[in-house]
CSV table of C-alpha atoms in Angstrom, one decimal:
chain,number,residue,atom,x,y,z
A,1,MET,CA,-116.1,-3.9,78.4
A,2,ILE,CA,-117.7,-7.4,79.9
A,3,ILE,CA,-116.3,-9.1,77.3
A,4,MET,CA,-113.2,-7.6,78.2
A,5,THR,CA,-113.2,-8.3,81.4
A,6,LEU,CA,-113.9,-12.1,81.2
A,7,THR,CA,-110.2,-12.0,78.8
A,8,ALA,CA,-108.7,-10.9,81.7
A,9,LEU,CA,-110.9,-13.4,84.4
A,10,LEU,CA,-111.1,-16.8,82.4
A,11,PRO,CA,-107.2,-18.2,81.4
A,12,GLN,CA,-109.1,-20.3,78.4
A,13,LEU,CA,-109.8,-16.5,76.8
A,14,ARG,CA,-106.1,-15.6,76.8
A,15,PRO,CA,-102.5,-16.8,76.1
A,16,PRO,CA,-100.8,-19.1,78.5
A,17,PRO,CA,-98.6,-16.6,81.3
A,18,CYS,CA,-94.9,-16.0,80.0
A,19,THR,CA,-92.0,-15.9,82.5
A,20,HIS,CA,-89.2,-13.0,80.9
A,21,GLU,CA,-86.5,-16.0,80.4
A,22,GLY,CA,-89.3,-17.8,78.3
A,23,GLN,CA,-89.7,-13.5,76.4
A,24,LEU,CA,-86.1,-13.2,75.7
A,25,HIS,CA,-85.8,-16.8,74.5
A,26,GLY,CA,-88.8,-17.0,72.2
A,27,GLN,CA,-91.1,-19.6,74.1
A,28,CYS,CA,-93.8,-17.9,74.8
A,29,VAL,CA,-97.4,-19.7,73.8
A,30,GLY,CA,-99.1,-17.2,71.3
A,31,HIS,CA,-102.9,-16.4,71.1
A,32,ASN,CA,-105.0,-18.9,69.3
A,33,LYS,CA,-107.5,-17.8,66.5
A,34,ALA,CA,-110.1,-17.8,68.6
A,35,GLN,CA,-108.9,-15.9,71.8
A,36,LEU,CA,-107.8,-13.1,69.1
A,37,GLY,CA,-111.3,-13.0,67.8
A,38,ILE,CA,-112.8,-12.6,70.8
A,39,LEU,CA,-110.3,-9.5,71.8
A,40,ILE,CA,-111.0,-8.4,68.7
A,41,ALA,CA,-115.0,-8.4,68.5
A,42,SER,CA,-114.6,-6.7,72.6
A,43,LEU,CA,-112.6,-3.7,70.9
A,44,CYS,CA,-115.0,-3.5,67.9
A,45,TRP,CA,-118.1,-3.1,70.2
A,46,LEU,CA,-116.3,-0.9,72.5
A,47,SER,CA,-115.8,1.2,69.5
A,48,ILE,CA,-119.4,1.5,68.5
A,49,GLY,CA,-120.7,2.6,71.9
A,50,THR,CA,-117.7,5.0,72.0
A,51,GLY,CA,-118.5,6.4,68.4
A,52,GLY,CA,-122.6,6.2,69.4
A,53,ILE,CA,-122.0,8.0,72.6
A,54,LYS,CA,-119.5,10.6,72.5
A,55,PRO,CA,-120.6,12.9,69.3
A,56,CYS,CA,-124.4,12.6,70.8
A,57,SER,CA,-124.3,12.6,74.4
A,58,ILE,CA,-123.7,16.1,74.0
A,59,PRO,CA,-126.2,17.4,71.7
A,60,PHE,CA,-128.8,15.6,73.4
A,61,SER,CA,-127.8,17.4,76.7
A,62,VAL,CA,-128.0,20.8,74.9
A,63,ASP,CA,-131.5,19.9,73.9
A,64,GLN,CA,-132.1,19.5,77.5
A,65,PHE,CA,-131.7,23.2,78.0
A,66,ASP,CA,-134.3,26.4,76.9
A,67,LEU,CA,-131.8,28.2,75.0
A,68,THR,CA,-134.5,31.2,74.1
A,69,THR,CA,-134.6,32.1,78.1
A,70,GLU,CA,-131.3,33.8,79.8
A,71,GLU,CA,-131.8,31.1,82.6
A,72,GLY,CA,-131.4,28.2,80.0
A,73,ARG,CA,-128.2,30.0,78.0
A,74,LYS,CA,-126.9,30.2,81.5
A,75,GLY,CA,-126.5,26.6,82.2
A,76,ASN,CA,-125.6,25.4,78.6
A,77,ASN,CA,-122.3,27.7,78.8
A,78,SER,CA,-121.6,25.8,82.4
A,79,PHE,CA,-122.2,22.9,81.0
A,80,TYR,CA,-119.7,22.6,78.4
A,81,ASN,CA,-116.9,23.3,81.2
A,82,LEU,CA,-118.8,21.0,83.7
A,83,TYR,CA,-118.8,17.9,80.9
A,84,TYR,CA,-114.9,18.5,80.6
A,85,THR,CA,-113.9,18.9,84.1
A,86,THR,CA,-116.2,15.6,84.7
A,87,GLN,CA,-115.0,13.8,81.4
A,88,THR,CA,-111.2,15.1,83.2
A,89,ILE,CA,-111.5,13.7,86.4
A,90,VAL,CA,-112.9,10.5,85.2
A,91,LEU,CA,-109.3,10.3,83.1
A,92,LEU,CA,-107.2,11.3,86.2
A,93,ILE,CA,-109.2,8.3,88.0
A,94,THR,CA,-108.5,5.9,85.0
A,95,GLN,CA,-105.1,6.8,84.6
A,96,THR,CA,-104.1,6.5,88.7
A,97,VAL,CA,-106.6,4.2,90.4
A,98,VAL,CA,-107.6,1.6,87.6
A,99,VAL,CA,-104.1,1.5,87.0
A,100,TYR,CA,-103.1,0.9,90.0
A,101,ILE,CA,-105.8,-1.9,90.5
A,102,GLN,CA,-104.4,-4.0,87.4
A,103,ASN,CA,-101.0,-3.5,87.7
A,104,ASP,CA,-100.7,-4.1,91.7
A,105,ILE,CA,-104.1,-6.1,92.0
A,106,SER,CA,-106.4,-7.8,89.9
A,107,TRP,CA,-106.0,-7.5,86.1
A,108,ALA,CA,-109.4,-8.5,85.6
A,109,LEU,CA,-110.6,-6.3,88.8
A,110,GLY,CA,-109.3,-3.4,87.0
A,111,PHE,CA,-112.0,-3.8,83.8
A,112,GLY,CA,-114.2,-4.8,86.1
A,113,ILE,CA,-114.7,-2.1,87.6
A,114,PRO,CA,-115.5,-0.1,84.4
A,115,ALA,CA,-117.5,-2.0,83.4
A,116,LEU,CA,-119.8,-1.9,86.5
A,117,CYS,CA,-119.1,2.1,86.3
A,118,MET,CA,-120.9,1.2,82.6
A,119,LEU,CA,-123.7,-0.8,83.5
A,120,PHE,CA,-124.8,2.0,86.6
A,121,ALA,CA,-124.4,4.7,83.8
A,122,ILE,CA,-126.8,2.8,81.4
A,123,VAL,CA,-129.4,2.4,84.3
A,124,LEU,CA,-129.1,5.8,85.5
A,125,PHE,CA,-130.0,7.0,81.9
A,126,PHE,CA,-133.1,5.1,81.6
A,127,VAL,CA,-134.3,6.0,85.2
A,128,GLY,CA,-134.8,9.5,83.3
A,129,THR,CA,-136.8,9.1,80.7
A,130,LYS,CA,-139.7,10.5,81.3
A,131,VAL,CA,-138.2,13.5,82.1
A,132,TYR,CA,-135.9,13.9,78.6
A,133,ILE,CA,-136.4,16.5,76.1
A,134,TYR,CA,-136.7,14.7,72.5
A,135,ILE,CA,-136.2,16.9,69.7
A,136,LYS,CA,-137.7,14.7,66.5
A,137,PRO,CA,-135.2,13.9,63.5
A,138,GLU,CA,-136.2,16.0,60.3
A,139,GLY,CA,-134.8,13.6,57.9
A,140,SER,CA,-131.4,13.3,56.3
A,141,VAL,CA,-128.7,16.1,57.3
A,142,PHE,CA,-126.6,16.1,54.1
A,143,ALA,CA,-129.9,16.0,52.1
A,144,ALA,CA,-130.7,18.9,53.0
A,145,VAL,CA,-127.4,20.6,52.3
A,146,ALA,CA,-127.6,19.4,49.0
A,147,GLN,CA,-130.7,20.8,48.3
A,148,VAL,CA,-129.7,24.2,49.0
A,149,PHE,CA,-127.0,23.9,46.7
A,150,VAL,CA,-129.3,22.6,43.8
A,151,ALA,CA,-131.8,24.6,44.5
A,152,ALA,CA,-129.5,27.9,44.2
A,153,TYR,CA,-127.8,26.6,41.1
A,154,LYS,CA,-131.4,26.2,39.3
A,155,LYS,CA,-132.0,29.5,39.9
A,156,ARG,CA,-128.5,31.2,39.1
A,157,GLN,CA,-130.3,33.5,36.6
A,158,LEU,CA,-132.4,35.1,39.0
A,159,ASN,CA,-131.9,38.4,40.3
A,160,LEU,CA,-132.4,39.3,44.1
A,161,PRO,CA,-134.6,41.7,44.9
A,162,ALA,CA,-132.7,45.0,46.2
A,163,ASP,CA,-134.9,44.7,49.6
A,164,GLU,CA,-136.4,42.1,51.2
A,165,VAL,CA,-140.4,42.0,51.3
A,166,ASP,CA,-142.3,39.5,53.0
A,167,GLY,CA,-143.4,36.4,50.8
A,168,GLN,CA,-140.6,36.7,48.5
A,169,PHE,CA,-138.5,33.9,50.0
A,170,TYR,CA,-139.8,30.8,51.6
A,171,ASN,CA,-140.1,31.2,55.2
A,172,PRO,CA,-142.5,28.3,56.6
A,173,PRO,CA,-143.6,28.7,60.6
A,174,PHE,CA,-140.9,27.6,62.7
A,175,SER,CA,-141.5,24.4,64.8
A,176,ARG,CA,-138.6,24.2,67.0
A,177,SER,CA,-139.4,26.3,70.4
A,178,LEU,CA,-136.6,25.9,72.2
A,179,LEU,CA,-134.6,26.6,69.2
A,180,PRO,CA,-133.2,30.2,68.1
A,181,GLU,CA,-134.8,30.7,64.4
A,182,LEU,CA,-132.4,32.3,61.9
A,183,HIS,CA,-133.0,34.7,59.3
A,184,LEU,CA,-131.6,35.1,55.9
A,185,THR,CA,-128.1,37.7,56.1
A,186,ARG,CA,-126.7,38.8,52.6
A,187,GLN,CA,-123.8,36.7,53.8
A,188,TYR,CA,-123.2,34.3,50.2
A,189,SER,CA,-126.3,35.9,48.7
A,190,CYS,CA,-126.3,33.4,46.0
A,191,LEU,CA,-127.4,31.0,48.1
A,192,ASN,CA,-130.2,32.9,49.1
A,193,LYS,CA,-131.8,32.4,45.4
A,194,ALA,CA,-132.8,28.9,46.7
A,195,ALA,CA,-135.5,30.4,49.3
A,196,LEU,CA,-136.7,32.8,46.4
A,197,ILE,CA,-140.2,31.6,45.4
A,198,VAL,CA,-141.0,31.5,41.8
A,199,GLY,CA,-144.3,30.7,40.1
A,200,ASP,CA,-146.2,28.4,42.6
A,201,GLU,CA,-143.7,26.8,44.2
A,202,VAL,CA,-145.6,27.0,47.4
A,203,LYS,CA,-148.5,24.8,48.2
A,204,GLN,CA,-152.0,26.0,49.9
A,205,ASP,CA,-150.7,24.4,52.9
A,206,GLY,CA,-147.5,26.5,52.6
A,207,LEU,CA,-145.1,23.5,52.2
A,208,CYS,CA,-142.9,23.8,49.1
A,209,GLU,CA,-144.5,21.7,46.3
A,210,ASN,CA,-140.5,20.2,45.5
A,211,PRO,CA,-137.5,20.8,48.0
A,212,TRP,CA,-135.1,20.5,45.6
A,213,ARG,CA,-136.3,23.8,43.6
A,214,LEU,CA,-136.9,25.7,46.8
A,215,CYS,CA,-135.7,25.6,50.3
A,216,SER,CA,-136.6,27.6,53.8
A,217,GLY,CA,-134.5,30.3,54.9
A,218,GLN,CA,-133.6,28.8,58.0
A,219,GLN,CA,-132.2,26.0,55.3
A,220,VAL,CA,-130.1,28.6,53.8
A,221,GLU,CA,-129.0,30.0,57.0
A,222,ASN,CA,-127.6,26.5,58.0
A,223,VAL,CA,-125.4,26.2,55.0
A,224,LYS,CA,-123.9,28.9,55.5
A,225,CYS,CA,-122.8,28.3,59.1
A,226,LEU,CA,-121.5,25.0,57.8
A,227,ILE,CA,-119.4,27.3,55.0
A,228,ASN,CA,-118.1,29.4,57.8
A,229,ILE,CA,-117.3,26.9,60.3
A,230,ILE,CA,-114.9,24.9,57.9
A,231,PRO,CA,-111.9,27.2,58.0
A,232,ILE,CA,-112.1,27.2,61.6
A,233,TRP,CA,-112.3,23.3,61.8
A,234,LEU,CA,-109.0,23.2,59.7
A,235,THR,CA,-106.7,25.9,61.6
A,236,SER,CA,-108.0,23.7,64.5
A,237,VAL,CA,-106.5,20.6,63.2
A,238,LEU,CA,-102.8,22.5,63.8
A,239,GLY,CA,-103.7,23.7,66.3
A,240,PHE,CA,-103.5,20.4,68.3
A,241,LEU,CA,-99.5,19.4,67.1
A,242,ALA,CA,-98.6,20.9,70.5
A,243,MET,CA,-100.6,18.8,72.6
A,244,ASN,CA,-99.9,15.6,70.3
A,245,GLN,CA,-95.9,16.3,71.1
A,246,GLN,CA,-96.8,16.7,74.3
A,247,GLY,CA,-98.2,13.3,74.7
A,248,THR,CA,-95.1,11.5,72.5
A,249,PHE,CA,-91.6,13.0,74.1
A,250,THR,CA,-92.5,14.1,77.4
A,251,VAL,CA,-92.1,10.6,78.8
A,252,ALA,CA,-89.0,10.4,76.9
A,253,GLN,CA,-87.8,13.2,78.5
A,254,ALA,CA,-88.9,12.1,82.2
A,255,LEU,CA,-87.2,8.8,82.2
A,256,LYS,CA,-83.8,10.7,81.4
A,257,MET,CA,-84.9,13.3,84.8
A,258,ASP,CA,-84.8,12.6,88.4
A,259,LEU,CA,-88.2,10.8,89.2
A,260,GLN,CA,-87.7,10.9,92.9
A,261,PHE,CA,-90.2,12.7,94.3
A,262,GLY,CA,-89.7,13.5,98.3
A,263,PRO,CA,-87.5,10.8,100.2
A,264,SER,CA,-89.9,7.7,99.3
A,265,ILE,CA,-91.9,8.7,96.3
A,266,LYS,CA,-90.8,7.6,92.5
A,267,ILE,CA,-92.8,9.0,90.0
A,268,PRO,CA,-93.3,6.7,86.9
A,269,ALA,CA,-92.7,8.5,83.9
A,270,GLY,CA,-95.7,7.4,82.3
A,271,SER,CA,-97.8,8.9,85.4
A,272,VAL,CA,-96.5,12.7,85.0
A,273,GLY,CA,-99.6,13.5,82.1
A,274,VAL,CA,-101.5,13.4,85.3
A,275,ILE,CA,-100.1,16.9,86.2
A,276,THR,CA,-102.1,17.9,83.1
A,277,LEU,CA,-105.4,16.3,84.2
A,278,ILE,CA,-104.8,17.9,87.8
A,279,ALA,CA,-104.3,21.6,86.3
A,280,ILE,CA,-107.7,21.3,84.3
A,281,ALA,CA,-109.2,19.7,86.8
A,282,ILE,CA,-108.3,22.6,89.2
A,283,TRP,CA,-108.7,25.7,86.8
A,284,LEU,CA,-111.6,25.0,84.7
A,285,PRO,CA,-114.6,25.2,87.8
A,286,PHE,CA,-112.5,28.0,88.7
A,287,TYR,CA,-112.6,29.9,85.4
A,288,ASP,CA,-116.0,28.6,85.1
A,289,ARG,CA,-117.7,30.5,88.3
A,290,VAL,CA,-115.3,33.3,89.1
A,291,VAL,CA,-113.1,34.5,86.0
A,292,VAL,CA,-115.9,34.1,83.7
A,293,ALA,CA,-118.0,36.2,86.0
A,294,ALA,CA,-115.8,38.6,86.2
A,295,LEU,CA,-115.5,38.8,82.7
A,296,GLU,CA,-118.7,39.6,81.9
A,297,LYS,CA,-119.1,42.7,83.7
A,298,VAL,CA,-116.1,44.1,82.3
A,299,THR,CA,-116.8,43.1,78.5
A,300,LYS,CA,-120.9,43.1,78.7
A,301,GLN,CA,-120.7,39.9,76.8
A,302,GLU,CA,-122.0,36.2,77.3
A,303,GLY,CA,-119.9,34.1,78.5
A,304,GLY,CA,-117.0,36.8,79.2
A,305,ILE,CA,-115.5,36.4,75.7
A,306,THR,CA,-116.1,35.2,72.4
A,307,LEU,CA,-116.2,31.7,71.9
A,308,LEU,CA,-113.4,32.3,68.9
A,309,GLN,CA,-111.4,34.4,71.3
A,310,ARG,CA,-111.7,31.6,73.6
A,311,ILE,CA,-110.2,29.1,71.1
A,312,GLY,CA,-107.9,32.1,69.8
A,313,ILE,CA,-106.4,32.1,73.5
A,314,GLY,CA,-106.0,28.4,73.9
A,315,ASN,CA,-103.9,28.6,70.6
A,316,LEU,CA,-101.5,31.1,72.0
A,317,PHE,CA,-101.0,28.5,75.3
A,318,SER,CA,-100.3,25.9,72.9
A,319,ILE,CA,-97.3,28.3,71.6
A,320,LEU,CA,-96.5,29.4,74.7
A,321,THR,CA,-96.3,25.6,75.7
A,322,MET,CA,-94.0,24.6,72.9
A,323,LEU,CA,-91.5,27.3,73.7
A,324,VAL,CA,-91.2,26.5,77.0
A,325,SER,CA,-90.7,23.0,76.5
A,326,GLY,CA,-87.8,24.3,74.0
A,327,PHE,CA,-86.6,25.8,77.2
A,328,ILE,CA,-86.2,23.2,79.3
A,329,GLU,CA,-85.2,20.5,77.0
A,330,THR,CA,-82.5,22.5,76.3
A,331,GLU,CA,-81.3,22.8,80.0
A,332,ARG,CA,-82.2,18.8,80.4
A,333,ARG,CA,-80.2,17.9,77.5
A,334,LEU,CA,-77.0,20.4,78.7
A,335,SER,CA,-77.1,18.9,82.3
A,336,ALA,CA,-77.5,15.2,81.4
A,337,LEU,CA,-75.0,15.5,78.9
A,338,SER,CA,-72.1,17.6,81.0
A,339,HIS,CA,-73.0,15.3,84.3
A,340,GLY,CA,-73.1,11.3,82.8
A,341,GLY,CA,-72.5,11.5,79.1
A,342,THR,CA,-74.9,10.1,76.3
A,343,ASP,CA,-76.8,7.4,78.5
A,344,GLY,CA,-76.3,10.2,81.7
A,345,ILE,CA,-79.8,10.6,84.0
A,346,ALA,CA,-80.0,14.8,84.3
A,347,PRO,CA,-79.9,15.4,88.1
A,348,MET,CA,-83.2,17.7,87.6
A,349,THR,CA,-86.3,16.9,88.9
A,350,VAL,CA,-89.2,15.7,87.2
A,351,MET,CA,-91.1,18.5,88.1
A,352,TRP,CA,-89.2,20.6,85.9
A,353,LEU,CA,-92.0,19.2,83.1
A,354,THR,CA,-94.9,21.5,85.3
A,355,PRO,CA,-94.7,24.4,83.4
A,356,GLN,CA,-95.5,22.7,79.6
A,357,LEU,CA,-97.8,20.4,81.3
A,358,ILE,CA,-99.5,22.9,83.2
A,359,LEU,CA,-99.4,25.3,80.1
A,360,ILE,CA,-100.9,22.0,77.5
A,361,GLY,CA,-103.6,22.0,80.2
A,362,PHE,CA,-104.6,25.6,79.9
A,363,SER,CA,-104.3,25.0,76.2
A,364,GLU,CA,-106.9,22.6,76.4
A,365,ILE,CA,-109.4,24.2,78.7
A,366,PHE,CA,-109.6,26.8,76.1
A,367,SER,CA,-109.4,25.4,72.5
A,368,ILE,CA,-110.9,21.9,73.3
A,369,VAL,CA,-113.4,23.2,75.4
A,370,GLY,CA,-114.4,26.0,73.2
A,371,LEU,CA,-114.6,24.4,69.8
A,372,ILE,CA,-117.2,21.9,71.4
A,373,GLU,CA,-118.9,24.8,72.6
A,374,PHE,CA,-118.5,26.8,69.3
A,375,TYR,CA,-119.8,23.3,67.0
A,376,ASN,CA,-122.6,23.1,69.5
A,377,LYS,CA,-123.5,26.7,69.3
A,378,GLN,CA,-122.6,27.3,65.6
A,379,PHE,CA,-123.9,24.1,63.9
A,380,PRO,CA,-127.0,23.9,63.1
A,381,GLU,CA,-129.3,22.1,66.0
A,382,HIS,CA,-129.8,18.9,63.7
A,383,MET,CA,-126.5,18.6,63.2
A,384,ARG,CA,-125.0,18.8,66.1
A,385,SER,CA,-123.7,15.4,66.2
A,386,ILE,CA,-122.1,15.8,63.1
A,387,GLY,CA,-119.9,19.1,64.6
A,388,ASN,CA,-119.2,17.0,68.3
A,389,SER,CA,-117.6,14.0,65.8
A,390,LEU,CA,-115.6,16.6,64.4
A,391,ILE,CA,-113.5,17.3,67.5
A,392,TYR,CA,-112.5,13.6,67.4
A,393,LEU,CA,-111.8,13.3,63.6
A,394,THR,CA,-109.4,16.9,64.9
A,395,PHE,CA,-107.5,14.6,66.9
A,396,SER,CA,-106.9,12.2,64.4
A,397,PHE,CA,-106.1,14.0,61.5
A,398,ALA,CA,-103.7,15.9,64.1
A,399,SER,CA,-102.4,12.7,64.6
A,400,TYR,CA,-101.7,12.0,61.0
A,401,ALA,CA,-100.4,15.7,60.5
A,402,SER,CA,-97.7,15.1,64.0
A,403,SER,CA,-96.9,11.8,61.9
A,404,ILE,CA,-96.0,13.8,59.1
A,405,VAL,CA,-94.0,16.0,60.5
A,406,ILE,CA,-92.2,13.9,63.0
A,407,SER,CA,-90.9,11.5,59.8
A,408,VAL,CA,-90.3,14.7,57.8
A,409,VAL,CA,-88.0,16.2,60.4
A,410,HIS,CA,-86.8,12.9,61.3
A,411,ASP,CA,-85.3,12.4,57.7
A,412,VAL,CA,-84.4,15.7,56.9
A,413,SER,CA,-82.1,16.5,60.0
A,414,ALA,CA,-80.7,12.8,59.5
A,415,ARG,CA,-79.4,13.7,56.0
A,416,HIS,CA,-77.4,16.8,56.8
A,417,GLY,CA,-75.8,15.0,59.8
A,418,SER,CA,-77.7,15.9,63.0
A,419,ASN,CA,-81.0,13.8,64.1
A,420,TRP,CA,-83.0,16.3,65.5
A,421,LEU,CA,-85.2,12.7,66.9
A,422,SER,CA,-82.6,9.9,66.9
A,423,ASP,CA,-83.5,7.0,69.3
A,424,ASP,CA,-81.5,8.4,72.3
A,425,ILE,CA,-83.0,12.1,73.4
A,426,ASN,CA,-80.2,13.2,75.1
A,427,THR,CA,-78.1,13.5,71.0
A,428,SER,CA,-81.0,14.4,69.8
A,429,LYS,CA,-82.1,18.4,69.2
A,430,LEU,CA,-85.6,17.8,70.6
A,431,ASP,CA,-85.5,21.4,71.5
A,432,TYR,CA,-85.1,22.5,67.6
A,433,PHE,CA,-88.4,20.4,67.1
A,434,TYR,CA,-90.2,22.0,69.6
A,435,PHE,CA,-89.4,25.3,68.7
A,436,LEU,CA,-90.4,24.6,65.3
A,437,ILE,CA,-93.8,23.2,66.4
A,438,ALA,CA,-94.1,26.8,68.1
A,439,GLY,CA,-92.9,28.2,64.6
A,440,ILE,CA,-95.7,25.9,63.1
A,441,SER,CA,-98.0,26.8,65.5
A,442,SER,CA,-97.8,30.5,65.0
A,443,LEU,CA,-98.1,31.0,61.1
A,444,ASN,CA,-101.5,28.9,62.0
A,445,PHE,CA,-102.6,31.1,64.8
A,446,LEU,CA,-102.1,34.1,62.0
A,447,PHE,CA,-104.4,32.0,59.4
A,448,PHE,CA,-106.8,31.8,62.5
A,449,LEU,CA,-107.3,35.3,63.4
A,450,PHE,CA,-107.7,35.8,59.2
A,451,CYS,CA,-110.6,33.5,59.4
A,452,ALA,CA,-112.0,34.7,62.9
A,453,ARG,CA,-111.8,38.1,61.5
A,454,ARG,CA,-114.0,37.4,58.9
A,455,TYR,CA,-116.2,34.5,60.5
A,456,HIS,CA,-119.9,35.6,61.2
A,457,TYR,CA,-121.5,34.2,63.9
A,458,ARG,CA,-125.3,33.3,64.0
A,459,SER,CA,-127.7,35.4,64.4
A,460,SER,CA,-131.0,35.0,66.0
A,461,VAL,CA,-134.3,36.1,67.8
A,462,LYS,CA,-135.5,34.7,70.9
A,463,LEU,CA,-139.2,32.8,70.4
A,464,MET,CA,-142.2,34.0,72.1
C-alpha cells in the first residue's frame, strides 16, 4: 500500500496526465518500464500479503476459543457472523468514502488512508502477542493425509475386527487440550486399517515405528473429513454463479434506468451494489443476536440450524435472486423499448433493483458465512487455513464457470438469431439468461441436498 500511495503521490512514478482530446487522438504519453515495474511490484506485494492474511486470520482467531466449553463454542459461533459483518462494513466504507476521496479530493490520499489503517492494524496485532494462544504446527498436512492412504493400502489384505477393542487401533494420547478429540467411525472403514496395530508397530514410548504403516485414529478421521467435504465444496462453486451475475450485469441494468433519487441526488450506476452491503451489515448482526437465539429455543440446536441447512438456505436465496432478477429485467426491458426504442432509458427508478440486491445479500449471509463456519468446524484443525483458502478458490472457480456459461450462451443464442447477451442490454434477453442461471442453480441445489443428506458431521467429545 505504501508503494501504491507513492505511485499516486510522486509524478515520477506514473505517466504524465493527458487531456480528453489527447486520448481521442492517441497523443498521450504512456508509462515506461520502471513505472510499470513499480506498479506491478506493489500489486504483487499486496497479493502476497493478502494471501497470508485471509486464509490464516480466521483459523488463528478460532484458536483463541476453548471449543471444549459452552462459552467458547458460543463465542466461536458468533465470531463468524461478526467477522463477515466487519468485513462488509469495511468494504462499504471503501466503496463510498474512499472512492469519494479518490475521485473528488485526492487520488494519493485515497491510497494513503488504507495504508495508514493497515499500519495501525499491524501495530495493534503485535500489541496482543503476549495474550494470544499459539497452536504449534504438527508437520506437513499433506504428508499426514498421504500416510493414511499408504498405510491403509499396505494393510488392505487384513480384516478389521468386528468389535473395536482397546489396543487394536493406534490411539496415542491427544495433546491438544483446547480441541475436540475424534474417534474412529465405521464410515470409509477401509481407511481404518491404517490405524490397525500389527505386530510391534508401536514402540515402548507409545509412538509408532513407521508413520507410513501406522496412523492414529485421529489422523484417519481427519482424512475422512476431507473426503466428506469435497462434494459440498463442489456444489458451492455453482452456488456462487448467481452472485457473479449480480456483479456483472446489475450495473448495465442501472445504466438504462432512472438514476435520480429525490430532487437532487443522482445515484452512480456503479454504486448500486452498496445496497447489498447495507443489507448484510444490518441483517447479519440481527440474525446473530436475535434470530439465532430464537431458533435455538425451538430447535435445541447449537446455532439454531445446522451448518448445511444454513448453506442450503443461502442456495435457495440465490435461486430466488435469479428469478426476481429475471422478472424485474423483463419489466425494465419492455419499459425501455416502449418509451424510447433500443437506446431508451426505462422510466423506472433504479431502486427497482433493490429486491434482487437485498436477496443476494441474504444469499451471502447464509452461503458464504455458512461455508466459512462449515470449513472451520469440519476441516481438521491443522488444515483450517486450507479450508479458508477454499472460499477464495470457490470465488475463482465460480468466476471461470460464469465466464464459460456467458460465452456459451452468447455464442449459441447468437447463432439462433436472438443474442441473449448482446452489447445493447435493451435488445438482449438478459431475463432469459437470469432464468437459465436459476435453472442451473436449482439443479445444483438438488445435488447439494443429495450430498448434504449423506454428509456425516464430525463427532467429538469434551475433554476434561
